[in-house]
Short mmCIF file of C-alpha atoms in Angstrom, two decimals:
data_model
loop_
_atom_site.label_atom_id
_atom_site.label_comp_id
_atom_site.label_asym_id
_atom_site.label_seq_id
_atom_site.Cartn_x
_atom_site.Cartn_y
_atom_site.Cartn_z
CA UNK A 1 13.47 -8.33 4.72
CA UNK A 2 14.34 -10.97 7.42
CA UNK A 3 14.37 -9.60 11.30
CA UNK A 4 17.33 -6.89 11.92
CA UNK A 5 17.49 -5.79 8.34
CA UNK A 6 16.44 -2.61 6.38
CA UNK A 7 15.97 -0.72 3.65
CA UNK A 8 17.45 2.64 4.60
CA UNK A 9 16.14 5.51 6.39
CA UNK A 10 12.62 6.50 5.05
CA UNK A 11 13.54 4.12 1.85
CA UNK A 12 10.05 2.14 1.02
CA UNK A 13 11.35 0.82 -1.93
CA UNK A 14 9.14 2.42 -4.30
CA UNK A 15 11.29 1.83 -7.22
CA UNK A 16 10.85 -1.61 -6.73
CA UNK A 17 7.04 -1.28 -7.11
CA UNK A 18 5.07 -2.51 -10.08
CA UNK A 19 2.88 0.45 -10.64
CA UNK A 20 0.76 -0.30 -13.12
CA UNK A 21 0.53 -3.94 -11.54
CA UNK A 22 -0.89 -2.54 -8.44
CA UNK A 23 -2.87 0.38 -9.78
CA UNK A 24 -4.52 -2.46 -12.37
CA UNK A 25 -5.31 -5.00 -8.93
CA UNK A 26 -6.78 -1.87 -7.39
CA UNK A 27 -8.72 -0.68 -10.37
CA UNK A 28 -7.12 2.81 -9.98
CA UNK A 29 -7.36 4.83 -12.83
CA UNK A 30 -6.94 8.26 -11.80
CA UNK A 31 -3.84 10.56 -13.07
CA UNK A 32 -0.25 9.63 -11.78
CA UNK A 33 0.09 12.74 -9.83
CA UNK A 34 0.66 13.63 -5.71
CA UNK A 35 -3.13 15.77 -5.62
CA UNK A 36 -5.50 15.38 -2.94
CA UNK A 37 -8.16 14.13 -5.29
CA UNK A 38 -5.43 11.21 -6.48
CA UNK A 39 -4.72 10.05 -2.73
CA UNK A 40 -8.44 10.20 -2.23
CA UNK A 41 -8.72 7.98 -5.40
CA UNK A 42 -5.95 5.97 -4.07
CA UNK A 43 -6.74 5.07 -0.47
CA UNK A 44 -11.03 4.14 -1.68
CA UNK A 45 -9.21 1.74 -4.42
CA UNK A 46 -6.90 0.25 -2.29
CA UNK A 47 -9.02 -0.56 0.56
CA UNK A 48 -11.75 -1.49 -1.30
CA UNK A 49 -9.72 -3.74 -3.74
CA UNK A 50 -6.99 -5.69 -1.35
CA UNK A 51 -8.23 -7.55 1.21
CA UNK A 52 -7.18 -8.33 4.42
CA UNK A 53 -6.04 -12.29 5.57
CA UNK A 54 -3.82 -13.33 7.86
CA UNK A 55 -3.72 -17.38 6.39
CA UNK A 56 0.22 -17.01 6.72
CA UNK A 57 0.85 -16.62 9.83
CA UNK A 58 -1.87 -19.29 10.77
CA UNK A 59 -0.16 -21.65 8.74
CA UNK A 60 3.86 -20.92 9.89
CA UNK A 61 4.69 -19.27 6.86
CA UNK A 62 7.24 -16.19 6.53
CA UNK A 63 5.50 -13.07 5.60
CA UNK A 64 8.55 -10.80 4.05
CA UNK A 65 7.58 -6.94 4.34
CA UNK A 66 10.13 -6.47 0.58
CA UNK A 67 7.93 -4.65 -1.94
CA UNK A 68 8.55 -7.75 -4.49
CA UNK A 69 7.33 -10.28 -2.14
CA UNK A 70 4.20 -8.49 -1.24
CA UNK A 71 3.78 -7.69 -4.82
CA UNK A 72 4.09 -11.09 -5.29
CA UNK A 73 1.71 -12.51 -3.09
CA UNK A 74 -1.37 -9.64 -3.11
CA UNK A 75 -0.90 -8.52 -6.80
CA UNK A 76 -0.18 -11.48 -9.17
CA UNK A 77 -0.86 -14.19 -6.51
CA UNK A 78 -3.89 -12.26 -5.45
CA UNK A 79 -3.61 -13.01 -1.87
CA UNK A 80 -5.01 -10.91 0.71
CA UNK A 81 -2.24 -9.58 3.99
CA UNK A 82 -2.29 -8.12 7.20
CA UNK A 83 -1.67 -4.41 7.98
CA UNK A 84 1.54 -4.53 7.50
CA UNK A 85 1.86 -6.01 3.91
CA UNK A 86 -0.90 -3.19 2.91
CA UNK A 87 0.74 -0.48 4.47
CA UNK A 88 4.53 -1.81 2.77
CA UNK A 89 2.50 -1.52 -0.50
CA UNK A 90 0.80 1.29 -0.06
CA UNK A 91 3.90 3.49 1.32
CA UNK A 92 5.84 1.86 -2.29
CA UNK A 93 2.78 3.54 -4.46
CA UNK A 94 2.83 7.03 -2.42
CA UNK A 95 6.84 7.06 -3.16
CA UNK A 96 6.25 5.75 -6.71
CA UNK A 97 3.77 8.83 -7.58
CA UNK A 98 5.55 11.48 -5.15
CA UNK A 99 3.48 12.27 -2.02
CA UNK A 100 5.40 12.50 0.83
CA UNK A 101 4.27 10.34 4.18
CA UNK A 102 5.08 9.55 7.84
CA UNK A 103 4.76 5.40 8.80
CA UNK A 104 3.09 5.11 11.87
CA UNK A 105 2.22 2.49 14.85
CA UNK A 106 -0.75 2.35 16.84
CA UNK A 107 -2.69 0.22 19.55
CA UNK A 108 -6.17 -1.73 18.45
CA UNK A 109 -8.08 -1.06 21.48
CA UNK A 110 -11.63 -1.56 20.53
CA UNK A 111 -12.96 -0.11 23.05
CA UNK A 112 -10.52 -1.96 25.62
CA UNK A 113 -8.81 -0.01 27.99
CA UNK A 114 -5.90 -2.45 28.67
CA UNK A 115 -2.62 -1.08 27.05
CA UNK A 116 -2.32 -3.38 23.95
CA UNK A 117 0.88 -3.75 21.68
CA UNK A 118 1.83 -1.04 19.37
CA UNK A 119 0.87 -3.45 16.56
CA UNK A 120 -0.73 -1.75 13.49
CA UNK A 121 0.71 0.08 10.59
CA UNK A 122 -0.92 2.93 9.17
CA UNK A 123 0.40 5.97 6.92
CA UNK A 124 0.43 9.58 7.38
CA UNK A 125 0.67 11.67 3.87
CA UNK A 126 1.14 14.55 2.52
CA UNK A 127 0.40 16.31 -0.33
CA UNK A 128 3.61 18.82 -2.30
CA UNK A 129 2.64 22.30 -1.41
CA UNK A 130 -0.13 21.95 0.62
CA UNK A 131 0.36 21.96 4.98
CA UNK A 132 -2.19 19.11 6.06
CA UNK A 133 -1.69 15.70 6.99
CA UNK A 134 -3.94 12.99 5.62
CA UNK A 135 -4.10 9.77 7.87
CA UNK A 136 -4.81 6.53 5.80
CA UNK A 137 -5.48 3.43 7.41
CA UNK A 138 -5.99 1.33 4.74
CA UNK A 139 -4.78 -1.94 5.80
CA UNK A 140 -7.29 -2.60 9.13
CA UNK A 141 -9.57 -4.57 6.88
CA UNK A 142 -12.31 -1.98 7.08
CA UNK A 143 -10.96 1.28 7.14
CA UNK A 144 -12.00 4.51 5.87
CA UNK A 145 -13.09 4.81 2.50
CA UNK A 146 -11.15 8.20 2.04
CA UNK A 147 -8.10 9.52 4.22
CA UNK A 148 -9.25 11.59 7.39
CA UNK A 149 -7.28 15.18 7.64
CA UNK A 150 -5.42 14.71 11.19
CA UNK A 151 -7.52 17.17 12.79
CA UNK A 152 -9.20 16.60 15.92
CA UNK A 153 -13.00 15.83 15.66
CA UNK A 154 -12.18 14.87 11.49
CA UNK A 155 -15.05 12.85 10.17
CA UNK A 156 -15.77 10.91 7.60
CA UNK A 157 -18.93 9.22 6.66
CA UNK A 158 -17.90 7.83 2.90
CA UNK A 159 -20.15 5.11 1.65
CA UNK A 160 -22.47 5.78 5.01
CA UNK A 161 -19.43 4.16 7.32
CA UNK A 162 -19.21 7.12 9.65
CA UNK A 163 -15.24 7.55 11.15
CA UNK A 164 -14.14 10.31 13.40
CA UNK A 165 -10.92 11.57 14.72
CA UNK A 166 -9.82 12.45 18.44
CA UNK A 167 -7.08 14.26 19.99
CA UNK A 168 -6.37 13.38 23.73
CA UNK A 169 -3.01 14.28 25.71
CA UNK A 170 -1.13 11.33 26.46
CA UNK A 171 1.25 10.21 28.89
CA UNK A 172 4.48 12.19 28.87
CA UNK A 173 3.25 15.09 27.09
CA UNK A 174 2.75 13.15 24.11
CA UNK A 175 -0.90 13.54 22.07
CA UNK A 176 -2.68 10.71 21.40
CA UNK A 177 -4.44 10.20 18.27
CA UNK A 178 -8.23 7.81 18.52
CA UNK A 179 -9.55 6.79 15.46
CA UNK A 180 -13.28 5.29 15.88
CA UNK A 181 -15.89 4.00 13.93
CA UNK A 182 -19.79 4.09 14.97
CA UNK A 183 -21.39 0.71 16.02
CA UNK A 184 -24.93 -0.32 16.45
CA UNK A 185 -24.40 0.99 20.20
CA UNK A 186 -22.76 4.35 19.47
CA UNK A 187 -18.79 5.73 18.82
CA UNK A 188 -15.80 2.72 19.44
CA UNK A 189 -12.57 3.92 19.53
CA UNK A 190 -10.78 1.64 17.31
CA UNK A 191 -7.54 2.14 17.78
CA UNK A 192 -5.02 5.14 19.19
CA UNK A 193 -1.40 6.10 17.48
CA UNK A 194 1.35 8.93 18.01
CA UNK A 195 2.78 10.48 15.32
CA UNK A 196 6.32 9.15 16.47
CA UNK A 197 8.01 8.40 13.15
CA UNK A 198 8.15 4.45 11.98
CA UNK A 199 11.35 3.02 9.88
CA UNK A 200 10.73 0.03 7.59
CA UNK A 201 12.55 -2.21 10.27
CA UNK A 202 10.17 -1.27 12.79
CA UNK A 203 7.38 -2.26 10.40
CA UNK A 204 9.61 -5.81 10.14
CA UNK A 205 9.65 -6.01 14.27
CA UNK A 206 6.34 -5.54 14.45
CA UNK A 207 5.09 -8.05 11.76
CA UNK A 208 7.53 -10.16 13.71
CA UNK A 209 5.47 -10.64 16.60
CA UNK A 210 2.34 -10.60 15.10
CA UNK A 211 2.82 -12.94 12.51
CA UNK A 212 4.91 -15.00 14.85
CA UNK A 213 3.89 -15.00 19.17
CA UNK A 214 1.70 -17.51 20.11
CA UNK A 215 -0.34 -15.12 22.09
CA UNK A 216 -0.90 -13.43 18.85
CA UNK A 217 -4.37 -13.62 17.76
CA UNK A 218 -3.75 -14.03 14.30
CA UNK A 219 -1.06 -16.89 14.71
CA UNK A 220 -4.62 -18.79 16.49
CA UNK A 221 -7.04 -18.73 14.09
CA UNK A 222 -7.75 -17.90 10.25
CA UNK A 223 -8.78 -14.34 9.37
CA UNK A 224 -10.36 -12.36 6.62
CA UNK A 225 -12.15 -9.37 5.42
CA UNK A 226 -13.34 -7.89 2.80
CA UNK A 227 -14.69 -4.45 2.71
CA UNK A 228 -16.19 -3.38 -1.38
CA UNK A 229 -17.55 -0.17 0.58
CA UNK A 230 -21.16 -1.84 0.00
CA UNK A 231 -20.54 -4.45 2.81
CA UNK A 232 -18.09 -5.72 5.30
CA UNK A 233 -17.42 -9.36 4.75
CA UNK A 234 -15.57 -10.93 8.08
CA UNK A 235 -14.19 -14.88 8.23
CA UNK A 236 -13.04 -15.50 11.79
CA UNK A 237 -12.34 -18.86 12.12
CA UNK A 238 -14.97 -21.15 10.18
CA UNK A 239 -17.95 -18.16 11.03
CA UNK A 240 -18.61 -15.96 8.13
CA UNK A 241 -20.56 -12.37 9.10
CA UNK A 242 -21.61 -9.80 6.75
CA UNK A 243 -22.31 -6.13 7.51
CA UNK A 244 -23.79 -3.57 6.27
CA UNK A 245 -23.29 0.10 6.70
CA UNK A 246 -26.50 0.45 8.85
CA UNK A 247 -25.30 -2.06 11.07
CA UNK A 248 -27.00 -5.12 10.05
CA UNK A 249 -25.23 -8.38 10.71
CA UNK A 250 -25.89 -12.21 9.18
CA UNK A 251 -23.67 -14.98 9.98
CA UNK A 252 -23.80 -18.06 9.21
CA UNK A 253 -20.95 -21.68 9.61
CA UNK A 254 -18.80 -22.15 6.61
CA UNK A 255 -17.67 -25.95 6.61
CA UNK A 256 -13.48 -26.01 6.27
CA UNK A 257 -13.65 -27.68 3.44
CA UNK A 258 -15.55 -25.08 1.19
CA UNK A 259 -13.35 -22.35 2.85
CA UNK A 260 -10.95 -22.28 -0.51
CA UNK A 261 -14.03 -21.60 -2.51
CA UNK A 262 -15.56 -19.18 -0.37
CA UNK A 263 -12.61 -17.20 -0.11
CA UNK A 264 -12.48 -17.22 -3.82
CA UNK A 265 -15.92 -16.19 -4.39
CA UNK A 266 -16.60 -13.74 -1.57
CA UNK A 267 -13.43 -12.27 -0.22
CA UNK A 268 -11.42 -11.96 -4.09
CA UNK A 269 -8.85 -14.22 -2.06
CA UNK A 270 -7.02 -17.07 -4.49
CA UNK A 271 -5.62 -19.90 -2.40
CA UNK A 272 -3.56 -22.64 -3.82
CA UNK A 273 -4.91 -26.21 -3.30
CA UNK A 274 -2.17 -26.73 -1.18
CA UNK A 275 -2.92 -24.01 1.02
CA UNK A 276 -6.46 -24.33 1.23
CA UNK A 277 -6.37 -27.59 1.95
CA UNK A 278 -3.71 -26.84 5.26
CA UNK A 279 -5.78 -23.75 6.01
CA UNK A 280 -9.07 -26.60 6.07
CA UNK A 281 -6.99 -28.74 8.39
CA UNK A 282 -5.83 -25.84 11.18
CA UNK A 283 -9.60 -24.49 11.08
CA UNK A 284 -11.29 -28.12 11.43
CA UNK A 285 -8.59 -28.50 14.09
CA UNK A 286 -10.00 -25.62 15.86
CA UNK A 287 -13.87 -25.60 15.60
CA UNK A 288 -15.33 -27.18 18.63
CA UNK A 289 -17.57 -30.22 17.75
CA UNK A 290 -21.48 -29.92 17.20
CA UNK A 291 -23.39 -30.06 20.24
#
């Protein structure tokens, strides 16, 4: 989809999704049913599976939001994208297999409190028969292994990365949502959303922007994570940081020039030599020379 165009009114183009494809990529291989256990299946596959790069936008490259195009790129490409190529794929596999869902837009904050742009896509579903709403954030890079029931104070501590939920009222009598995540100093609130309903062509605004604005931190510099639910592998820029779920951290420089490979090895992303070879260039470009 280009800027200004859409799919249709709550139309996420699940019929254009290649199921197996992504349920093979994601090493799914639960039933093909709309249960609680199969969205719990679902979102811990996905997330741990897919990971999360932003090389496009880095580079000046269009990033369509169609389901063939990010089928393209993350499934037989084997790419990585930003939230809002997971959450197109994702919403095209809850369609496909018949839970129902609510698209959603909220504000990274990390712990900020300046207002930040309503710039991440996350998923609300629900489950045929059955009166609670499961949020999944599955395309933040790290985000909870399982989806979190939207109940205030909801935890979850899956794979010993401990989430919770929090309800606060918001400006005009709106409720705020806080998702955070525990760091080595205590709870960060990661980011807040409403439950105000999201169309496909707001997804396509918002990837606008951030795939786009040159204040937008991830048309700067190259990012990528990886999250297997063991660790949290993070490339930001040419500095490569693992983490692990008790909060231990090792970094250490990648050269630009082995970035290609160590994408490959360590964050399951496969990047032409082409690409490589431009991502190499923009991150030399931006390192700072040795002291």
């Amino acid at each position: 989809m280009a800027v200004g165009e859409g799919v249709g009114v709550g139309g996420w183009q699940g019929e254009l999704l290649d199921l197996e494809g992504y349920l093979g990529r994601t090493g799914f291989r639960g039933e093909r049913a709309a249960t609680e256990g199969v969205l719990r299946e679902l979102v811990r596959a996905h997330v741990t599976a897919l990971p999360f790069e932003n090389f496009d936008a880095v580079l000046g490259a269009a990033i369509p939001l169609d389901v063939p195009a990010v089928q393209d790129k993350m499934l037989r490409r084997r790419r990585g994208g930003y939230c809002y190529e997971h959450a197109a794929l994702f919403a095209a596999a809850l369609e496909r297999l018949g839970f129902r869902f609510t698209a959603l837009h909220g504000r990274v904050t990390l712990g900020s409190e300046k207002v930040t742009p309503a710039t991440h896509a996350l998923l609300l579903a629900e489950i045929p028969g059955d009166d609670r709403r499961w949020l999944c954030d599955v395309g933040y890079g790290a985000g909870p292994l399982e989806p979190l029931e939207l109940l205030d104070g909801a935890r979850s501590e899956a794979g010993g990365w401990p989430f919770r939920l929090e309800r606060r009222p918001g400006e005009f009598g709106i409720d705020h949502w806080w998702l955070h995540h525990r760091g080595p100093d205590g709870w960060v609130d990661r980011h807040t959303f409403t439950l105000t309903p999201q169309h496909p062509v707001d997804y396509v605004g918002g990837s606008h922007y951030v795939g786009t604005h040159p204040r937008s931190p991830f048309t700067r510099r190259a990012y990528a994570q990886r999250f297997d639910g063991r660790r949290h592998q993070i490339l930001d820029g040419d500095e490569w940081t693992t983490v692990l779920p008790d909060g231990t951290r090792s970094s250490r420089t990648v050269h630009p020039r082995d970035l290609g490979r160590v994408l490959g090895e360590e964050f399951a992303i496969v990047l032409d030599e082409d690409t490589a070879a431009l991502l190499a260039d923009r991150t030399a470009a931006n390192t700072p020379p040795p002291r």
